[in-house]
Amino acid sequence: MIEKPKGTNDYIYPESQIRKQVINQILSFLEKFGYEPIETPIFENVELFKRSAGISSDIVAKEMYEFLDKKGRQLALRPEITAPVVRAIIQNNLINQPIIKLYYFGNIFRYEKPQKDRYRQATQFGIEFFGIDKPIADFETILIAYNIYKTIFNLEIEIHINSIGCKDCRPKYKNKIYGYFINFKDKLCSDCQRRLEENPLRILDCKNTTCKEISQDSPKSSEHLCLNCKEHFSKLSEILNSQNIPIIQNSLLVRGLDYYNRTVFEVKHNNIDLAGGGRYDYLVNHISQGKYDIPAVGFAGGLERLTNLLKEKKYINKLLEEKFKINIVSLSEKADKIISNIYSKIIDKIIKKNQNIEIHLTKFDNLSKALKTANKLKINYFIFIGEEELKNDEITIKNMETGKQEKIKIENTISKILQIIQNN
Ligand SMILES: [Zn+2]
Ligand SMILES: [Zn+2]
């Protein structure tokens, strides 16, 4: 028996249905804000992620699936989707538009230790908003993230936010951080000892208990912002407060990727990270090697964490609302043609009406087998033509709930079925 690779999942009903409905709700919500879908390849040149996320980031250094293709090109399965989106807008010349608003959803791949809610193939959705460097764009992004969890899925959430500064003030802050952590060098975990030299800000992101404790008293980024960054952050906080969006200023929040500047934020429920994002004003410049310079802000959320949480909250019962099901059954070769005709006519009608209905076309040699299957499928109305019906140009319609059945003339079938659908 060949089994699925470690850290991956098969999604089968009902989970597959829940995932589909959750993602549909999110994506149609994003379109209300004027975002358009974008799709990019699941593999890219390795260089894209090295240049964007940073060579020393965990994502690139430890977790990326890298491979050579048959021509020896160095490729990687995408560990995140922001850099590919930026690559795509540059390559497709969208870059000259004043504003670009895009959303995506798709798989990402990270070679991590599999645990609850963390898979090697995961699904992310997110938005990227290019063109505006003012706090109002950060606000819109946070508002959208907030409403996805709060309004659509009714979850109690907290928004943690911080500002990590810009290229003027961040280097000075980095030095402060380095000066602080160097005193604790021997106590830091081995990863953080490496981070101390490569990018000491990442120590603030470490999950190790000792590193976390040491981080508590480290210099706060909010106290080392330049005037412009300070103003940006206080304006954003002001707008968020005025709209009653519950924010928590978390000075230890830095996010794991190199490309963020100024605003970073995370959406949390009971300390579970549901989504994260921020501003990345230098990424377009970075990926286009200085050719373009466009501010941007965005966020990404994980589908698996959200659906796992919704399962615990019993929210999914609402998503799995039963459809109205009709089963049309042929019990003989002679009935096939009539049954097929009824089936295609009904399908035609319900496609036009867009009703929440499921129609099953089946064929069995005897009635009891057909009924057994119908019960399994939880059919509401069971419609069949047997030998007797065929002789009289009739069909039988059975209400599976009440057990009542009636015979009607074949020519009246369509209107009768439509009437039944209408009444349910
Ligand atoms: Zn600054
Ligand atoms: Zn550490």
CSV table of C-alpha atoms and ligand atoms in Angstrom, one decimal:
chain,number,residue,atom,x,y,z
A,1,MET,CA,0.0,0.0,0.0
A,2,ILE,CA,1.4,3.4,-1.0
A,3,GLU,CA,0.6,6.1,1.6
A,4,LYS,CA,0.4,9.9,1.3
A,5,PRO,CA,3.7,11.7,2.1
A,6,LYS,CA,4.2,12.8,5.8
A,7,GLY,CA,2.6,16.2,6.6
A,8,THR,CA,0.0,16.1,3.8
A,9,ASN,CA,-3.7,15.5,3.9
A,10,ASP,CA,-6.5,14.0,1.8
A,11,TYR,CA,-9.7,16.0,2.2
A,12,ILE,CA,-12.8,13.9,1.8
A,13,TYR,CA,-16.4,14.6,2.5
A,14,PRO,CA,-17.6,16.3,4.8
A,15,GLU,CA,-14.3,18.1,5.4
A,16,SER,CA,-13.8,18.7,1.6
A,17,GLN,CA,-17.2,20.4,1.5
A,18,ILE,CA,-16.5,22.5,4.6
A,19,ARG,CA,-13.2,23.7,3.1
A,20,LYS,CA,-14.9,24.6,-0.2
A,21,GLN,CA,-17.6,26.6,1.5
A,22,VAL,CA,-15.2,28.4,3.9
A,23,ILE,CA,-12.9,29.4,1.1
A,24,ASN,CA,-15.9,30.5,-1.1
A,25,GLN,CA,-17.2,32.7,1.6
A,26,ILE,CA,-13.8,34.3,2.1
A,27,LEU,CA,-13.1,34.9,-1.6
A,28,SER,CA,-16.5,36.3,-2.4
A,29,PHE,CA,-16.1,38.7,0.6
A,30,LEU,CA,-12.7,39.9,-0.8
A,31,GLU,CA,-14.3,40.7,-4.1
A,32,LYS,CA,-16.6,43.1,-2.3
A,33,PHE,CA,-13.5,45.2,-1.6
A,34,GLY,CA,-12.5,45.3,-5.2
A,35,TYR,CA,-9.8,42.7,-5.1
A,36,GLU,CA,-9.3,40.5,-8.2
A,37,PRO,CA,-8.0,36.9,-8.2
A,38,ILE,CA,-4.5,36.1,-9.3
A,39,GLU,CA,-2.9,32.6,-9.8
A,40,THR,CA,0.8,32.0,-9.9
A,41,PRO,CA,2.8,28.7,-10.4
A,42,ILE,CA,3.3,26.5,-7.4
A,43,PHE,CA,7.1,26.4,-8.2
A,44,GLU,CA,9.4,29.3,-8.9
A,45,ASN,CA,13.1,30.0,-9.2
A,46,VAL,CA,14.7,29.5,-5.9
A,47,GLU,CA,16.3,32.9,-6.2
A,48,LEU,CA,12.9,34.6,-5.9
A,49,PHE,CA,12.4,33.4,-2.3
A,50,LYS,CA,16.1,33.9,-1.3
A,51,ARG,CA,15.8,37.5,-2.5
A,52,SER,CA,12.5,38.2,-0.8
A,53,ALA,CA,12.1,36.2,2.4
A,54,GLY,CA,15.8,36.4,3.1
A,55,ILE,CA,18.5,33.7,3.0
A,56,SER,CA,18.6,33.5,6.8
A,57,SER,CA,14.8,33.2,7.3
A,58,ASP,CA,13.7,29.8,8.6
A,59,ILE,CA,11.4,29.5,5.6
A,60,VAL,CA,14.3,29.6,3.1
A,61,ALA,CA,17.1,28.2,5.3
A,62,LYS,CA,15.3,25.2,6.7
A,63,GLU,CA,11.8,24.7,5.3
A,64,MET,CA,11.9,25.2,1.5
A,65,TYR,CA,11.4,22.3,-0.9
A,66,GLU,CA,14.2,22.9,-3.4
A,67,PHE,CA,14.9,20.7,-6.5
A,68,LEU,CA,16.6,20.7,-9.8
A,69,ASP,CA,14.6,20.1,-12.9
A,70,LYS,CA,15.9,17.9,-15.8
A,71,LYS,CA,17.8,20.9,-17.2
A,72,GLY,CA,19.4,21.6,-13.9
A,73,ARG,CA,17.4,24.7,-13.1
A,74,GLN,CA,17.1,25.5,-9.4
A,75,LEU,CA,13.5,25.6,-8.4
A,76,ALA,CA,11.5,25.6,-5.2
A,77,LEU,CA,7.9,24.8,-4.3
A,78,ARG,CA,6.5,28.1,-3.1
A,79,PRO,CA,6.7,28.4,0.7
A,80,GLU,CA,4.6,31.6,0.6
A,81,ILE,CA,2.7,33.5,-2.1
A,82,THR,CA,3.5,37.2,-1.7
A,83,ALA,CA,6.9,37.1,-3.5
A,84,PRO,CA,5.3,35.1,-6.5
A,85,VAL,CA,2.5,37.8,-6.7
A,86,VAL,CA,5.1,40.6,-6.8
A,87,ARG,CA,7.1,38.7,-9.4
A,88,ALA,CA,3.9,38.3,-11.5
A,89,ILE,CA,2.8,41.9,-11.4
A,90,ILE,CA,6.3,43.0,-12.6
A,91,GLN,CA,6.5,40.4,-15.3
A,92,ASN,CA,3.0,41.1,-16.5
A,93,ASN,CA,3.4,44.9,-16.6
A,94,LEU,CA,0.7,45.6,-14.1
A,95,ILE,CA,3.2,47.7,-12.3
A,96,ASN,CA,2.3,51.0,-13.9
A,97,GLN,CA,-1.3,51.0,-12.6
A,98,PRO,CA,-1.8,53.5,-9.8
A,99,ILE,CA,-3.5,50.8,-7.6
A,100,ILE,CA,-3.4,47.1,-7.8
A,101,LYS,CA,-5.6,45.0,-5.5
A,102,LEU,CA,-5.2,41.2,-5.8
A,103,TYR,CA,-6.3,38.2,-3.8
A,104,TYR,CA,-5.1,34.6,-4.1
A,105,PHE,CA,-5.6,31.2,-2.6
A,106,GLY,CA,-3.5,28.1,-3.1
A,107,ASN,CA,-1.1,25.7,-1.7
A,108,ILE,CA,2.2,26.5,0.0
A,109,PHE,CA,4.9,24.0,1.0
A,110,ARG,CA,7.1,24.0,4.0
A,111,TYR,CA,9.3,21.2,5.3
A,112,GLU,CA,8.3,21.5,9.0
A,113,LYS,CA,7.8,19.1,11.8
A,114,PRO,CA,4.2,18.0,11.2
A,115,GLN,CA,1.9,18.9,14.1
A,116,LYS,CA,-1.7,20.0,14.7
A,117,ASP,CA,-2.6,22.7,12.2
A,118,ARG,CA,0.9,22.6,10.6
A,119,TYR,CA,1.2,20.6,7.5
A,120,ARG,CA,3.9,20.3,4.8
A,121,GLN,CA,1.4,21.2,2.2
A,122,ALA,CA,-1.0,23.8,3.5
A,123,THR,CA,-3.5,26.2,1.9
A,124,GLN,CA,-3.3,29.9,2.2
A,125,PHE,CA,-5.5,32.8,1.1
A,126,GLY,CA,-4.5,36.4,1.2
A,127,ILE,CA,-4.6,39.9,-0.3
A,128,GLU,CA,-1.9,42.2,-1.7
A,129,PHE,CA,-2.7,46.0,-2.0
A,130,PHE,CA,-0.1,47.9,-4.1
A,131,GLY,CA,0.2,51.6,-4.6
A,132,ILE,CA,-0.7,53.5,-1.3
A,133,ASP,CA,1.9,54.1,1.4
A,134,LYS,CA,-0.5,55.9,3.8
A,135,PRO,CA,-1.9,54.3,7.0
A,136,ILE,CA,-5.4,54.1,5.3
A,137,ALA,CA,-4.2,51.2,3.2
A,138,ASP,CA,-2.9,49.4,6.3
A,139,PHE,CA,-6.2,50.1,7.9
A,140,GLU,CA,-8.2,48.6,5.0
A,141,THR,CA,-6.0,45.4,5.1
A,142,ILE,CA,-6.5,45.0,8.8
A,143,LEU,CA,-10.2,45.7,8.6
A,144,ILE,CA,-10.6,43.0,5.9
A,145,ALA,CA,-8.7,40.4,8.0
A,146,TYR,CA,-10.7,41.4,11.1
A,147,ASN,CA,-14.0,41.0,9.3
A,148,ILE,CA,-13.2,37.7,7.8
A,149,TYR,CA,-12.8,36.1,11.2
A,150,LYS,CA,-15.1,38.2,13.2
A,151,THR,CA,-18.1,38.9,10.9
A,152,ILE,CA,-18.1,35.9,8.6
A,153,PHE,CA,-17.1,33.2,11.1
A,154,ASN,CA,-18.1,34.9,14.3
A,155,LEU,CA,-14.8,34.2,16.1
A,156,GLU,CA,-13.5,36.1,19.1
A,157,ILE,CA,-10.2,37.5,17.9
A,158,GLU,CA,-7.4,39.8,18.8
A,159,ILE,CA,-5.3,41.9,16.4
A,160,HIS,CA,-1.7,42.2,17.5
A,161,ILE,CA,0.1,45.1,15.8
A,162,ASN,CA,3.5,46.6,15.9
A,163,SER,CA,5.7,48.8,13.8
A,164,ILE,CA,9.2,47.6,12.9
A,165,GLY,CA,10.4,50.8,11.3
A,166,CYS,CA,11.9,51.7,7.9
A,167,LYS,CA,15.3,51.6,6.4
A,168,ASP,CA,16.2,54.7,8.3
A,169,CYS,CA,15.3,53.7,11.8
A,170,ARG,CA,15.5,49.9,11.7
A,171,PRO,CA,19.3,49.5,11.4
A,172,LYS,CA,19.7,51.6,14.6
A,173,TYR,CA,17.1,49.5,16.4
A,174,LYS,CA,18.8,46.3,15.1
A,175,ASN,CA,22.0,47.5,16.8
A,176,LYS,CA,20.2,48.1,20.0
A,177,ILE,CA,18.7,44.6,19.8
A,178,TYR,CA,22.1,43.1,19.1
A,179,GLY,CA,23.6,45.0,22.0
A,180,TYR,CA,20.9,43.6,24.3
A,181,PHE,CA,21.0,40.0,23.2
A,182,ILE,CA,24.8,39.7,23.0
A,183,ASN,CA,24.7,39.7,26.9
A,184,PHE,CA,22.6,36.6,26.9
A,185,LYS,CA,24.4,34.8,24.0
A,186,ASP,CA,25.1,31.6,25.9
A,187,LYS,CA,21.5,31.3,27.1
A,188,LEU,CA,19.9,31.6,23.7
A,189,CYS,CA,18.9,28.5,21.7
A,190,SER,CA,21.3,27.5,18.9
A,191,ASP,CA,19.0,28.9,16.2
A,192,CYS,CA,19.0,32.3,18.0
A,193,GLN,CA,22.8,32.3,18.4
A,194,ARG,CA,22.9,32.1,14.6
A,195,ARG,CA,20.1,34.7,14.3
A,196,LEU,CA,22.0,37.1,16.5
A,197,GLU,CA,24.7,37.5,13.8
A,198,GLU,CA,22.4,37.2,10.8
A,199,ASN,CA,19.3,39.1,11.9
A,200,PRO,CA,18.9,39.7,15.6
A,201,LEU,CA,15.2,40.9,15.2
A,202,ARG,CA,14.3,37.3,14.5
A,203,ILE,CA,15.1,36.3,18.1
A,204,LEU,CA,11.9,38.1,19.1
A,205,ASP,CA,10.0,35.6,17.0
A,206,CYS,CA,11.6,32.5,18.6
A,207,LYS,CA,9.2,30.0,20.3
A,208,ASN,CA,11.9,28.7,22.7
A,209,THR,CA,10.8,29.4,26.4
A,210,THR,CA,14.2,30.8,27.5
A,211,CYS,CA,14.5,33.0,24.4
A,212,LYS,CA,11.0,34.2,25.0
A,213,GLU,CA,11.8,35.2,28.6
A,214,ILE,CA,15.0,37.0,27.6
A,215,SER,CA,13.0,38.8,24.8
A,216,GLN,CA,10.5,40.3,27.3
A,217,ASP,CA,12.9,43.0,28.5
A,218,SER,CA,14.5,43.7,25.1
A,219,PRO,CA,14.4,47.2,23.6
A,220,LYS,CA,11.0,48.0,22.1
A,221,SER,CA,10.8,48.9,18.4
A,222,SER,CA,8.1,51.4,19.1
A,223,GLU,CA,10.6,53.4,21.1
A,224,HIS,CA,13.1,53.5,18.3
A,225,LEU,CA,11.0,54.6,15.4
A,226,CYS,CA,12.0,57.7,13.3
A,227,LEU,CA,9.5,60.5,13.1
A,228,ASN,CA,7.8,59.4,9.9
A,229,CYS,CA,7.4,55.8,11.2
A,230,LYS,CA,6.1,57.1,14.5
A,231,GLU,CA,3.5,59.2,12.7
A,232,HIS,CA,2.4,56.4,10.4
A,233,PHE,CA,1.9,54.1,13.3
A,234,SER,CA,0.0,56.5,15.5
A,235,LYS,CA,-2.3,57.5,12.7
A,236,LEU,CA,-3.0,53.9,12.0
A,237,SER,CA,-3.7,53.2,15.7
A,238,GLU,CA,-6.0,56.2,15.8
A,239,ILE,CA,-8.1,55.0,12.8
A,240,LEU,CA,-8.3,51.5,14.2
A,241,ASN,CA,-9.4,52.7,17.6
A,242,SER,CA,-12.0,55.1,16.1
A,243,GLN,CA,-13.5,52.1,14.3
A,244,ASN,CA,-13.6,50.0,17.5
A,245,ILE,CA,-11.2,47.4,16.1
A,246,PRO,CA,-9.7,45.7,19.1
A,247,ILE,CA,-5.9,46.0,18.8
A,248,ILE,CA,-3.2,45.0,21.1
A,249,GLN,CA,0.2,46.8,20.6
A,250,ASN,CA,2.7,44.0,20.8
A,251,SER,CA,6.2,45.3,20.7
A,252,LEU,CA,7.7,41.8,20.4
A,253,LEU,CA,5.8,41.2,17.1
A,254,VAL,CA,8.3,41.2,14.1
A,255,ARG,CA,7.1,38.4,11.7
A,256,GLY,CA,9.5,35.9,10.3
A,257,LEU,CA,10.1,37.4,6.8
A,258,ASP,CA,12.7,40.0,5.9
A,259,TYR,CA,10.6,42.0,3.6
A,260,TYR,CA,8.2,43.7,6.1
A,261,ASN,CA,8.6,47.3,7.1
A,262,ARG,CA,6.5,49.6,9.4
A,263,THR,CA,3.2,47.9,10.2
A,264,VAL,CA,3.1,44.2,11.0
A,265,PHE,CA,0.1,42.4,12.5
A,266,GLU,CA,-1.3,39.1,13.4
A,267,VAL,CA,-4.9,37.8,13.9
A,268,LYS,CA,-5.1,35.6,17.0
A,269,HIS,CA,-7.8,33.5,18.6
A,270,ASN,CA,-6.9,32.1,22.0
A,271,ASN,CA,-3.2,32.5,21.1
A,272,ILE,CA,-3.7,30.5,17.8
A,273,ASP,CA,-2.3,32.5,14.9
A,274,LEU,CA,-4.9,32.6,12.2
A,275,ALA,CA,-3.4,35.2,9.9
A,276,GLY,CA,-0.6,37.6,9.6
A,277,GLY,CA,0.6,40.4,7.4
A,278,GLY,CA,1.9,43.9,7.2
A,279,ARG,CA,3.5,46.5,5.0
A,280,TYR,CA,6.3,45.6,2.5
A,281,ASP,CA,7.2,48.8,0.8
A,282,TYR,CA,10.7,47.6,-0.4
A,283,LEU,CA,9.7,44.2,-1.9
A,284,VAL,CA,8.8,45.4,-5.4
A,285,ASN,CA,12.1,47.3,-5.5
A,286,HIS,CA,14.0,44.3,-4.2
A,287,ILE,CA,12.5,41.8,-6.7
A,288,SER,CA,12.7,44.1,-9.7
A,289,GLN,CA,16.3,44.9,-8.7
A,290,GLY,CA,15.7,48.6,-8.3
A,291,LYS,CA,13.7,49.1,-11.4
A,292,TYR,CA,10.3,49.8,-9.7
A,293,ASP,CA,9.4,51.2,-6.4
A,294,ILE,CA,5.8,50.7,-5.2
A,295,PRO,CA,4.5,50.6,-1.6
A,296,ALA,CA,2.4,47.6,-0.6
A,297,VAL,CA,0.5,46.0,2.2
A,298,GLY,CA,-1.2,42.6,2.6
A,299,PHE,CA,-1.9,39.6,4.7
A,300,ALA,CA,-2.2,35.8,4.4
A,301,GLY,CA,-4.4,33.4,6.4
A,302,GLY,CA,-4.3,29.6,6.7
A,303,LEU,CA,-7.3,27.6,5.7
A,304,GLU,CA,-6.5,24.5,7.8
A,305,ARG,CA,-6.3,26.4,11.1
A,306,LEU,CA,-9.5,28.2,10.4
A,307,THR,CA,-11.5,25.0,9.4
A,308,ASN,CA,-10.1,23.1,12.4
A,309,LEU,CA,-11.2,25.9,14.7
A,310,LEU,CA,-14.6,26.1,13.0
A,311,LYS,CA,-15.0,22.3,13.5
A,312,GLU,CA,-14.4,22.8,17.3
A,313,LYS,CA,-16.9,25.6,17.4
A,314,LYS,CA,-19.6,23.6,15.7
A,315,TYR,CA,-19.9,26.4,13.1
A,316,ILE,CA,-19.7,23.8,10.4
A,317,ASN,CA,-23.1,22.4,11.1
A,318,LYS,CA,-24.4,25.5,9.4
A,319,LEU,CA,-22.1,24.9,6.4
A,320,LEU,CA,-23.3,21.3,6.0
A,321,GLU,CA,-26.9,22.2,5.7
A,322,GLU,CA,-28.6,19.4,3.8
A,323,LYS,CA,-29.6,19.8,0.2
A,324,PHE,CA,-32.9,18.8,-1.2
A,325,LYS,CA,-32.3,15.6,-3.0
A,326,ILE,CA,-34.2,13.9,-5.8
A,327,ASN,CA,-33.5,10.5,-7.1
A,328,ILE,CA,-34.7,9.5,-10.6
A,329,VAL,CA,-34.5,5.8,-11.2
A,330,SER,CA,-34.8,3.6,-14.2
A,331,LEU,CA,-35.8,0.0,-13.5
A,332,SER,CA,-35.7,-1.4,-17.0
A,333,GLU,CA,-34.0,-0.9,-20.4
A,334,LYS,CA,-37.3,0.4,-21.8
A,335,ALA,CA,-37.6,3.1,-19.2
A,336,ASP,CA,-34.1,4.5,-19.8
A,337,LYS,CA,-35.1,6.9,-22.5
A,338,ILE,CA,-38.0,8.4,-20.6
A,339,ILE,CA,-36.0,8.7,-17.4
A,340,SER,CA,-33.1,10.3,-19.2
A,341,ASN,CA,-35.4,12.8,-20.8
A,342,ILE,CA,-37.0,13.8,-17.4
A,343,TYR,CA,-33.5,14.0,-15.9
A,344,SER,CA,-32.1,16.4,-18.5
A,345,LYS,CA,-35.2,18.6,-18.5
A,346,ILE,CA,-35.1,18.9,-14.7
A,347,ILE,CA,-31.4,19.7,-14.7
A,348,ASP,CA,-32.0,22.4,-17.3
A,349,LYS,CA,-34.7,24.0,-15.1
A,350,ILE,CA,-32.7,23.9,-11.9
A,351,ILE,CA,-29.5,25.3,-13.5
A,352,LYS,CA,-31.5,28.3,-14.5
A,353,LYS,CA,-33.1,28.7,-11.1
A,354,ASN,CA,-29.9,28.1,-9.1
A,355,GLN,CA,-31.6,26.1,-6.4
A,356,ASN,CA,-29.8,24.2,-3.6
A,357,ILE,CA,-30.7,20.8,-5.0
A,358,GLU,CA,-29.0,17.6,-5.8
A,359,ILE,CA,-30.3,15.2,-8.5
A,360,HIS,CA,-29.2,11.6,-8.7
A,361,LEU,CA,-29.8,9.5,-11.8
A,362,THR,CA,-29.6,5.8,-11.1
A,363,LYS,CA,-30.4,2.5,-12.6
A,364,PHE,CA,-31.2,-0.8,-10.8
A,365,ASP,CA,-32.7,-4.2,-11.7
A,366,ASN,CA,-35.0,-4.2,-8.8
A,367,LEU,CA,-36.9,-1.7,-6.6
A,368,SER,CA,-35.5,-2.8,-3.3
A,369,LYS,CA,-31.9,-2.3,-4.3
A,370,ALA,CA,-32.8,1.2,-5.7
A,371,LEU,CA,-34.5,2.1,-2.4
A,372,LYS,CA,-31.6,0.9,-0.3
A,373,THR,CA,-29.3,3.3,-2.3
A,374,ALA,CA,-31.8,6.1,-2.0
A,375,ASN,CA,-31.9,5.7,1.8
A,376,LYS,CA,-28.1,5.8,1.9
A,377,LEU,CA,-28.1,9.0,-0.1
A,378,LYS,CA,-30.8,10.6,2.1
A,379,ILE,CA,-33.0,11.2,-0.8
A,380,ASN,CA,-36.1,13.4,-0.3
A,381,TYR,CA,-38.1,12.3,-3.3
A,382,PHE,CA,-37.7,9.0,-5.1
A,383,ILE,CA,-39.0,8.9,-8.7
A,384,PHE,CA,-39.1,5.7,-10.8
A,385,ILE,CA,-40.6,3.9,-13.7
A,386,GLY,CA,-41.2,0.1,-13.3
A,387,GLU,CA,-42.9,-2.4,-15.5
A,388,GLU,CA,-46.5,-1.4,-14.5
A,389,GLU,CA,-45.8,2.3,-14.8
A,390,LEU,CA,-44.4,1.8,-18.3
A,391,LYS,CA,-47.6,0.0,-19.4
A,392,ASN,CA,-49.7,3.0,-18.3
A,393,ASP,CA,-47.4,5.8,-19.4
A,394,GLU,CA,-47.0,6.7,-15.7
A,395,ILE,CA,-44.3,7.3,-13.2
A,396,THR,CA,-44.3,6.9,-9.4
A,397,ILE,CA,-43.2,9.6,-7.0
A,398,LYS,CA,-42.4,8.6,-3.5
A,399,ASN,CA,-41.9,11.0,-0.6
A,400,MET,CA,-39.2,9.3,1.3
A,401,GLU,CA,-39.9,11.1,4.6
A,402,THR,CA,-43.7,10.2,4.8
A,403,GLY,CA,-43.6,7.1,2.7
A,404,LYS,CA,-46.5,8.3,0.7
A,405,GLN,CA,-46.4,7.7,-3.1
A,406,GLU,CA,-48.5,8.6,-6.0
A,407,LYS,CA,-48.7,7.7,-9.7
A,408,ILE,CA,-48.9,10.5,-12.3
A,409,LYS,CA,-48.9,10.7,-16.1
A,410,ILE,CA,-45.5,11.0,-17.7
A,411,GLU,CA,-46.3,14.2,-19.5
A,412,ASN,CA,-47.0,15.9,-16.1
A,413,THR,CA,-43.8,14.8,-14.5
A,414,ILE,CA,-41.7,17.9,-15.0
A,415,SER,CA,-44.3,20.3,-13.7
A,416,LYS,CA,-45.0,18.0,-10.7
A,417,ILE,CA,-41.3,17.8,-9.8
A,418,LEU,CA,-40.9,21.6,-10.2
A,419,GLN,CA,-43.9,22.0,-7.9
A,420,ILE,CA,-42.3,19.7,-5.3
A,421,ILE,CA,-39.0,21.7,-5.5
A,422,GLN,CA,-40.9,25.0,-5.2
A,423,ASN,CA,-42.7,23.8,-2.0
A,424,ASN,CA,-39.4,22.8,-0.3
B,1,ZN,ZN,11.5,54.9,10.1
B,2,ZN,ZN,15.7,31.0,20.3
